[in-house]
Amino acid sequence: MGKEIIRLVETDITALAVDAIVNAANNSLLGGGGVDGAIHRAAGPGLLAECRTLHGCPTGGAKITKGYNLPARFVIHTVGPIWQGGNHDEAQLLRSCYHNTFALVEAQHITTIAFPAISTGAYGYPAMEAACIAVRETLAAAERITFLQQVIFVCFNIGTRRAYEEALQ
Ligand code: ADP
């Protein structure tokens, strides 16, 4: 399995009928702005109620919930690092987000998943560097997780799309 399992899609992630969508959450897991706010609005109050039982999540970690009113069956909440110039373990923490998300994919037998560009919005991570990590970690996971069929990278803006295109070269 290689790059052919990756698709770039320009859409609102909350519209996707995949097994799981990934949320770029914050440590509280209680909602926020950006993609996090959009996911909570679309999923409805059941999502927040389940998130309250999780007692937060460390940066680089990932936790799974049901999808409630979303077309996706599950939401995997992962907390990306805030970009602080690049010398604060940001790359390692962002790799952990993908690694820990794919561990849940494997455990839950998820076959289709969609990711937002974690950390590249409010958290300021450079799009190109984040895209390279996303692609590399996804290809590594696809080698290992034989039932993985499709990984969608949602490109919410043109800069994100260009970054993924370049990372896939
Ligand atoms: P972070 O705090 O991890 O940076 P953000 O939500 O601010 O998270 O941004 C992460 C990425 O998600 C950005 O590329 C942003 O444009 C994108 N994004 C925002 N809303 C949505 C959405 N509804 N669907 C998909 N991607 C989104």
XYZ file of C-alpha atoms and ligand atoms in Angstrom:
196
model
C 0.000 0.000 0.000
C 1.370 3.412 -0.914
C 0.329 6.897 -1.854
C -2.777 5.664 -3.708
C -4.697 5.384 -0.452
C -4.324 9.155 0.089
C -6.871 11.582 -1.344
C -6.892 15.370 -1.142
C -10.412 16.757 -0.769
C -11.593 20.350 -0.469
C -14.572 20.191 1.836
C -15.854 20.737 5.334
C -14.644 17.665 7.240
C -17.968 17.391 9.068
C -19.682 16.439 5.781
C -17.617 13.313 5.209
C -19.214 9.888 5.602
C -16.067 8.018 6.600
C -15.501 5.644 9.509
C -13.687 8.355 11.451
C -12.886 12.033 11.190
C -10.011 13.508 13.140
C -10.508 16.586 15.299
C -7.660 19.049 15.866
C -8.714 19.533 19.472
C -7.200 21.356 22.438
C -6.100 19.844 25.759
C -9.510 20.283 27.364
C -11.357 18.306 24.635
C -14.296 20.551 25.417
C -14.485 22.338 22.074
C -12.879 25.423 20.613
C -12.587 27.357 17.380
C -11.706 26.243 13.862
C -12.331 22.649 12.925
C -12.981 21.742 16.578
C -15.918 24.160 16.793
C -17.298 22.953 13.453
C -17.169 19.314 14.580
C -18.895 20.018 17.898
C -21.616 22.077 16.187
C -22.305 19.371 13.619
C -22.112 16.444 16.048
C -24.464 17.989 18.603
C -24.397 17.995 22.422
C -23.840 14.246 22.753
C -20.246 14.729 21.644
C -19.485 17.307 24.339
C -21.114 15.073 26.960
C -18.869 12.146 25.993
C -15.804 14.414 25.813
C -16.433 15.540 29.402
C -15.923 11.935 30.539
C -12.446 11.807 28.931
C -10.798 14.374 31.258
C -8.747 16.044 28.542
C -5.857 14.840 26.456
C -2.119 15.601 26.501
C -0.507 17.266 23.483
C 0.394 14.545 20.980
C -2.220 12.184 22.401
C -5.456 10.947 20.831
C -8.829 9.822 22.193
C -11.825 8.383 20.380
C -15.551 9.084 20.725
C -18.676 8.292 18.790
C -19.730 10.645 15.984
C -23.286 11.422 17.191
C -25.069 13.512 14.510
C -22.105 13.396 12.133
C -22.118 11.075 9.122
C -18.803 9.704 10.468
C -19.097 6.853 12.979
C -16.208 8.007 15.161
C -14.299 11.169 15.997
C -10.641 10.807 16.943
C -9.627 13.860 18.968
C -5.943 14.643 18.848
C -4.116 17.638 20.277
C -1.462 19.135 18.043
C 1.412 21.273 19.321
C 1.350 25.052 19.250
C 4.155 26.217 16.925
C 6.777 28.049 18.978
C 9.492 28.400 16.364
C 10.370 24.741 15.892
C 12.676 24.054 18.825
C 10.052 22.997 21.324
C 9.522 19.391 20.250
C 6.801 20.469 17.815
C 7.713 17.926 15.109
C 7.872 15.033 17.562
C 4.526 16.026 19.075
C 2.849 16.355 15.670
C 4.217 12.945 14.646
C 2.732 11.573 17.873
C -0.699 12.930 16.903
C -0.656 10.887 13.692
C 0.974 7.869 15.317
C -1.522 7.743 18.191
C -4.455 8.361 15.848
C -3.391 5.438 13.660
C -3.043 3.251 16.773
C -6.765 3.884 17.401
C -7.518 3.226 13.727
C -5.845 -0.146 14.091
C -7.547 -0.993 17.377
C -11.034 -0.043 16.114
C -10.654 -1.544 12.626
C -11.301 1.799 10.975
C -10.919 1.534 7.200
C -11.596 5.115 6.059
C -10.458 8.261 7.853
C -10.268 11.994 7.176
C -7.744 14.389 8.722
C -7.749 18.178 8.933
C -4.325 19.832 8.696
C -3.613 19.472 12.425
C -1.909 22.462 14.128
C -1.744 24.563 10.933
C -4.613 26.930 11.827
C -4.724 28.756 15.137
C -1.706 26.751 16.353
C 0.500 28.227 13.611
C 2.461 25.171 12.411
C 3.965 25.786 8.932
C 1.763 24.027 6.367
C 4.577 22.429 4.379
C 6.325 20.919 7.357
C 3.029 19.669 8.773
C 2.053 18.125 5.440
C 5.354 16.230 5.228
C 4.745 14.747 8.677
C 1.145 13.837 7.799
C 2.187 12.071 4.594
C 5.156 10.254 6.122
C 3.197 8.979 9.134
C 0.273 7.929 6.936
C 2.471 5.937 4.564
C 4.131 4.218 7.516
C 0.739 3.335 9.012
C -0.577 2.068 5.679
C 2.337 -0.381 5.479
C 1.297 -1.860 8.790
C -2.515 -1.571 8.815
C -3.527 -3.878 5.996
C -7.272 -3.107 6.228
C -6.784 0.658 5.840
C -8.479 1.654 2.578
C -8.580 5.412 2.379
C -6.989 8.390 4.107
C -8.448 11.764 3.170
C -6.488 14.951 3.829
C -9.009 17.765 3.944
C -7.685 20.916 2.294
C -9.694 23.744 3.780
C -7.621 26.374 1.976
C -5.402 26.535 -1.093
C -2.170 26.740 0.918
C -2.986 23.444 2.585
C -3.706 21.793 -0.755
C -0.400 22.991 -2.246
C 1.497 21.769 0.794
C 0.037 18.257 0.543
C 0.632 18.152 -3.218
C 4.258 19.013 -2.682
C 4.658 16.586 0.210
C 3.270 13.813 -1.990
C 5.866 14.444 -4.727
P -5.221 24.006 15.173
O -5.602 24.709 16.455
O -4.769 22.584 15.412
O -4.279 24.805 14.355
P -7.507 24.814 13.504
O -8.894 24.297 13.580
O -7.290 26.240 13.834
O -6.616 23.825 14.401
O -6.930 24.574 12.041
C -6.504 23.320 11.543
C -6.853 23.219 10.069
O -8.244 22.903 9.927
C -6.617 24.498 9.267
O -6.053 24.135 8.013
C -8.051 25.028 9.069
O -8.147 25.785 7.869
C -8.806 23.727 8.934
N -10.267 23.790 9.144
C -11.008 24.711 9.798
N -12.309 24.368 9.768
C -12.400 23.201 9.077
C -13.465 22.332 8.681
N -14.731 22.602 8.995
N -13.160 21.223 7.957
C -11.883 20.936 7.649
N -10.829 21.692 7.978
C -11.090 22.820 8.684
